Amino acid sequence: MGYPVEMIGKDTALYAMVGVNAIEEADAEIFNRYLIEKDFDAKVMPLNIRQDDIGFFINGFKDSKIKEAYFAKEYWQTLYELLEDISEEAKVCGMCDTIKVVEKKNIGEIYYGKACASLIEEDMTISIYGNSPTAKSFLFHIVQKSPKLVILADMIVENCLEMSNLIPDAIKSDIQRKEADALDADIIYHSTKQTIKIGDNVLNNQDILEKIAQIKTKEWTENG
């Protein structure tokens, strides 16, 4: 029957989904559904944190009983600006979506790009429109999947130059001055809309969050 997520005991591992409207949006229940399926004694609590209070929340987070928190996208840039200890990917991309507590220290990481790339098969033609932090995170991981070709696109091609530095010399790449709708590739990542087009199928932020929940809950159940 699975672990009853409504119950929190002394051994229950606590995690959090943080956003301005985290309770109302109920995204924490995506994570909790996977925890129930895995029969793991843990709870992801939705926490509504106002923009004005996020600094105070982060400062006290390392001393709380919550092991880790995933943040709604309105806080990704803020986490990057406020956290001192962040992963190499976060430094490159300029965003964080996760805080882990390690030895009473807040560590900022990104799971967005990892989740996006996990939806993509190897040896594909990948096109990325725009140079936002999410586009960089997607590219950071997609180059590890042996793409056939990576196309960086923007109406201002200079915007693609920083992105091109993330592509190893061994991977064929191109820069194109095109709108997203004019791109031709197996996979198209639209930075502005934060969507992934795979053939005729378009995945949005909710689809990506579902994959993040799968990845995170797998880590939690395996590592405690």
Short mmCIF file of C-alpha atoms in Angstrom, two decimals:
data_model
loop_
_atom_site.label_atom_id
_atom_site.label_comp_id
_atom_site.label_asym_id
_atom_site.label_seq_id
_atom_site.Cartn_x
_atom_site.Cartn_y
_atom_site.Cartn_z
CA MET A 1 0.00 0.00 0.00
CA GLY A 2 2.98 2.32 0.37
CA TYR A 3 4.03 4.69 3.09
CA PRO A 4 1.22 7.03 4.22
CA VAL A 5 2.76 10.37 3.36
CA GLU A 6 0.41 12.26 5.68
CA MET A 7 2.17 10.71 8.69
CA ILE A 8 5.44 12.21 9.93
CA GLY A 9 7.28 10.24 12.59
CA LYS A 10 10.57 10.78 14.37
CA ASP A 11 12.43 8.86 11.61
CA THR A 12 10.68 10.52 8.67
CA ALA A 13 13.14 12.24 6.31
CA LEU A 14 12.00 15.78 5.55
CA TYR A 15 12.38 17.60 2.25
CA ALA A 16 10.71 20.74 0.91
CA MET A 17 9.22 22.29 -2.21
CA VAL A 18 9.65 26.05 -1.88
CA GLY A 19 7.85 28.75 -3.83
CA VAL A 20 5.79 31.88 -3.47
CA ASN A 21 2.66 29.73 -3.92
CA ALA A 22 4.04 26.24 -3.28
CA ILE A 23 1.05 25.09 -1.23
CA GLU A 24 -1.53 26.29 -3.74
CA GLU A 25 0.34 24.87 -6.76
CA ALA A 26 0.69 21.46 -5.04
CA ASP A 27 3.85 20.46 -6.92
CA ALA A 28 5.17 18.81 -3.75
CA GLU A 29 2.64 16.05 -4.30
CA ILE A 30 4.48 14.99 -7.46
CA PHE A 31 7.50 14.17 -5.29
CA ASN A 32 5.35 12.59 -2.58
CA ARG A 33 3.66 10.31 -5.11
CA TYR A 34 7.03 8.78 -5.99
CA LEU A 35 7.97 8.46 -2.32
CA ILE A 36 4.74 6.55 -1.65
CA GLU A 37 5.40 4.25 -4.61
CA LYS A 38 8.88 3.52 -3.23
CA ASP A 39 7.47 2.94 0.28
CA PHE A 40 10.08 5.37 1.64
CA ASP A 41 9.54 7.08 5.00
CA ALA A 42 9.90 10.67 3.79
CA LYS A 43 7.80 13.76 3.21
CA VAL A 44 8.16 16.70 0.83
CA MET A 45 6.51 19.68 2.48
CA PRO A 46 5.25 22.61 0.38
CA LEU A 47 6.48 25.89 1.87
CA ASN A 48 5.15 29.28 0.82
CA ILE A 49 8.04 31.75 1.16
CA ARG A 50 7.60 35.38 0.15
CA GLN A 51 10.21 37.15 -1.97
CA ASP A 52 11.02 39.45 0.95
CA ASP A 53 11.67 36.49 3.26
CA ILE A 54 13.79 34.24 1.03
CA GLY A 55 17.14 35.51 2.35
CA PHE A 56 16.11 34.88 5.96
CA PHE A 57 14.76 31.44 4.99
CA ILE A 58 17.97 30.40 3.25
CA ASN A 59 20.10 31.62 6.15
CA GLY A 60 18.20 29.43 8.60
CA PHE A 61 17.72 26.47 6.27
CA LYS A 62 21.05 24.80 7.13
CA ASP A 63 19.99 24.57 10.79
CA SER A 64 16.56 23.10 10.09
CA LYS A 65 15.55 19.43 10.02
CA ILE A 66 14.95 19.59 6.27
CA LYS A 67 17.64 17.76 4.31
CA GLU A 68 17.05 19.34 0.94
CA ALA A 69 14.72 21.73 -0.87
CA TYR A 70 13.71 22.14 -4.49
CA PHE A 71 12.67 25.68 -5.42
CA ALA A 72 10.10 27.00 -7.89
CA LYS A 73 11.60 28.85 -10.85
CA GLU A 74 10.93 32.33 -9.44
CA TYR A 75 13.80 31.69 -7.01
CA TRP A 76 16.43 30.16 -9.30
CA GLN A 77 18.28 33.42 -9.96
CA THR A 78 17.93 34.52 -6.33
CA LEU A 79 19.51 31.32 -5.01
CA TYR A 80 22.48 31.82 -7.31
CA GLU A 81 22.96 35.35 -6.03
CA LEU A 82 22.57 34.49 -2.33
CA LEU A 83 24.44 31.19 -1.96
CA GLU A 84 28.20 31.11 -1.48
CA ASP A 85 28.72 27.37 -2.05
CA ILE A 86 27.37 26.24 -5.41
CA SER A 87 28.16 23.47 -7.89
CA GLU A 88 30.35 24.01 -10.94
CA GLU A 89 27.29 23.76 -13.17
CA ALA A 90 25.54 26.46 -11.14
CA LYS A 91 28.56 28.75 -11.54
CA VAL A 92 28.55 28.23 -15.30
CA CYS A 93 24.79 28.62 -15.74
CA GLY A 94 24.05 31.40 -13.26
CA MET A 95 21.17 29.66 -11.48
CA CYS A 96 20.35 27.17 -8.72
CA ASP A 97 17.16 25.20 -8.22
CA THR A 98 18.14 23.03 -5.26
CA ILE A 99 19.71 23.46 -1.83
CA LYS A 100 21.28 20.47 -0.12
CA VAL A 101 22.41 20.65 3.50
CA VAL A 102 25.85 19.08 3.87
CA GLU A 103 27.54 19.28 7.28
CA LYS A 104 25.43 22.28 8.27
CA LYS A 105 26.23 24.11 5.02
CA ASN A 106 23.85 25.12 2.24
CA ILE A 107 25.06 23.78 -1.12
CA GLY A 108 23.38 25.09 -4.29
CA GLU A 109 22.90 22.74 -7.23
CA ILE A 110 20.88 22.42 -10.46
CA TYR A 111 18.69 19.52 -11.49
CA TYR A 112 16.83 21.24 -14.32
CA GLY A 113 19.30 20.49 -17.13
CA LYS A 114 19.95 16.97 -15.91
CA ALA A 115 16.23 16.24 -16.02
CA CYS A 116 15.82 17.76 -19.48
CA ALA A 117 18.77 15.84 -20.91
CA SER A 118 17.49 12.57 -19.43
CA LEU A 119 14.52 12.85 -21.80
CA ILE A 120 16.81 12.90 -24.85
CA GLU A 121 18.36 9.93 -26.63
CA GLU A 122 21.95 9.89 -27.87
CA ASP A 123 23.06 10.72 -31.43
CA MET A 124 20.37 13.37 -32.01
CA THR A 125 20.45 16.77 -33.67
CA ILE A 126 19.84 19.29 -30.88
CA SER A 127 18.86 22.92 -31.35
CA ILE A 128 18.84 25.41 -28.47
CA TYR A 129 17.19 28.79 -28.88
CA GLY A 130 18.41 31.58 -26.61
CA ASN A 131 21.13 31.77 -23.97
CA SER A 132 19.23 31.81 -20.67
CA PRO A 133 20.52 29.98 -17.55
CA THR A 134 18.11 27.10 -18.27
CA ALA A 135 19.46 26.80 -21.82
CA LYS A 136 23.00 26.62 -20.44
CA SER A 137 21.98 23.95 -17.94
CA PHE A 138 20.37 21.90 -20.71
CA LEU A 139 23.47 22.28 -22.89
CA PHE A 140 25.77 21.46 -19.94
CA HIS A 141 24.23 17.97 -19.83
CA ILE A 142 23.23 17.39 -23.44
CA VAL A 143 26.86 17.48 -24.64
CA GLN A 144 27.43 14.38 -22.51
CA LYS A 145 24.93 12.43 -24.63
CA SER A 146 27.01 12.36 -27.83
CA PRO A 147 24.71 14.56 -29.96
CA LYS A 148 25.11 14.37 -33.72
CA LEU A 149 24.96 18.15 -34.01
CA VAL A 150 24.29 21.02 -31.63
CA ILE A 151 22.73 24.15 -33.14
CA LEU A 152 22.76 27.35 -31.10
CA ALA A 153 20.21 29.86 -32.35
CA ASP A 154 19.29 33.45 -31.58
CA MET A 155 18.35 36.54 -33.59
CA ILE A 156 21.45 38.13 -32.04
CA VAL A 157 24.17 35.60 -32.80
CA GLU A 158 26.55 37.20 -30.30
CA ASN A 159 24.28 35.78 -27.60
CA CYS A 160 25.36 32.30 -28.66
CA LEU A 161 29.09 32.82 -28.23
CA GLU A 162 29.14 32.22 -24.47
CA MET A 163 27.02 29.11 -24.97
CA SER A 164 29.41 27.79 -27.62
CA ASN A 165 32.18 27.62 -25.03
CA LEU A 166 30.27 24.80 -23.33
CA ILE A 167 30.50 22.57 -26.41
CA PRO A 168 33.59 20.31 -26.61
CA ASP A 169 35.61 20.46 -29.82
CA ALA A 170 34.76 16.83 -30.53
CA ILE A 171 31.06 17.69 -30.94
CA LYS A 172 29.91 19.24 -34.22
CA SER A 173 28.12 22.55 -33.69
CA ASP A 174 26.67 25.50 -35.57
CA ILE A 175 25.34 28.99 -34.80
CA GLN A 176 22.26 30.23 -36.64
CA ARG A 177 20.41 33.55 -36.72
CA LYS A 178 16.86 32.20 -36.62
CA GLU A 179 13.67 32.39 -34.61
CA ALA A 180 12.78 29.27 -32.64
CA ASP A 181 9.86 28.41 -34.93
CA ALA A 182 12.20 28.31 -37.95
CA LEU A 183 14.59 25.74 -36.47
CA ASP A 184 14.89 22.23 -37.89
CA ALA A 185 16.24 19.55 -35.52
CA ASP A 186 15.31 16.31 -33.78
CA ILE A 187 15.14 18.19 -30.49
CA ILE A 188 14.41 21.92 -30.04
CA TYR A 189 14.83 23.61 -26.68
CA HIS A 190 13.05 26.97 -26.53
CA SER A 191 14.79 29.01 -23.86
CA THR A 192 12.11 31.69 -23.57
CA LYS A 193 9.20 29.28 -23.21
CA GLN A 194 11.27 26.61 -21.41
CA THR A 195 9.85 23.87 -23.61
CA ILE A 196 11.44 20.87 -25.30
CA LYS A 197 10.09 19.80 -28.67
CA ILE A 198 10.78 16.15 -29.44
CA GLY A 199 9.38 15.40 -32.87
CA ASP A 200 5.77 16.58 -32.71
CA ASN A 201 5.62 16.34 -28.92
CA VAL A 202 6.20 19.49 -26.82
CA LEU A 203 7.17 19.08 -23.16
CA ASN A 204 6.63 21.96 -20.77
CA ASN A 205 7.83 22.87 -17.26
CA GLN A 206 5.38 20.48 -15.63
CA ASP A 207 6.73 17.57 -17.66
CA ILE A 208 10.27 18.54 -16.67
CA LEU A 209 9.28 18.83 -13.00
CA GLU A 210 7.90 15.30 -13.18
CA LYS A 211 11.31 14.08 -14.35
CA ILE A 212 13.08 16.09 -11.63
CA ALA A 213 10.85 14.43 -9.03
CA GLN A 214 11.79 10.99 -10.40
CA ILE A 215 15.50 11.78 -10.24
CA LYS A 216 15.40 13.40 -6.80
CA THR A 217 13.28 10.72 -5.11
CA LYS A 218 15.50 8.00 -6.59
CA GLU A 219 18.53 9.75 -5.03
CA TRP A 220 16.79 10.13 -1.67
CA THR A 221 15.69 6.50 -1.46
CA GLU A 222 19.14 5.24 -2.45
CA ASN A 223 21.19 7.62 -0.29
CA GLY A 224 18.85 8.25 2.64
#
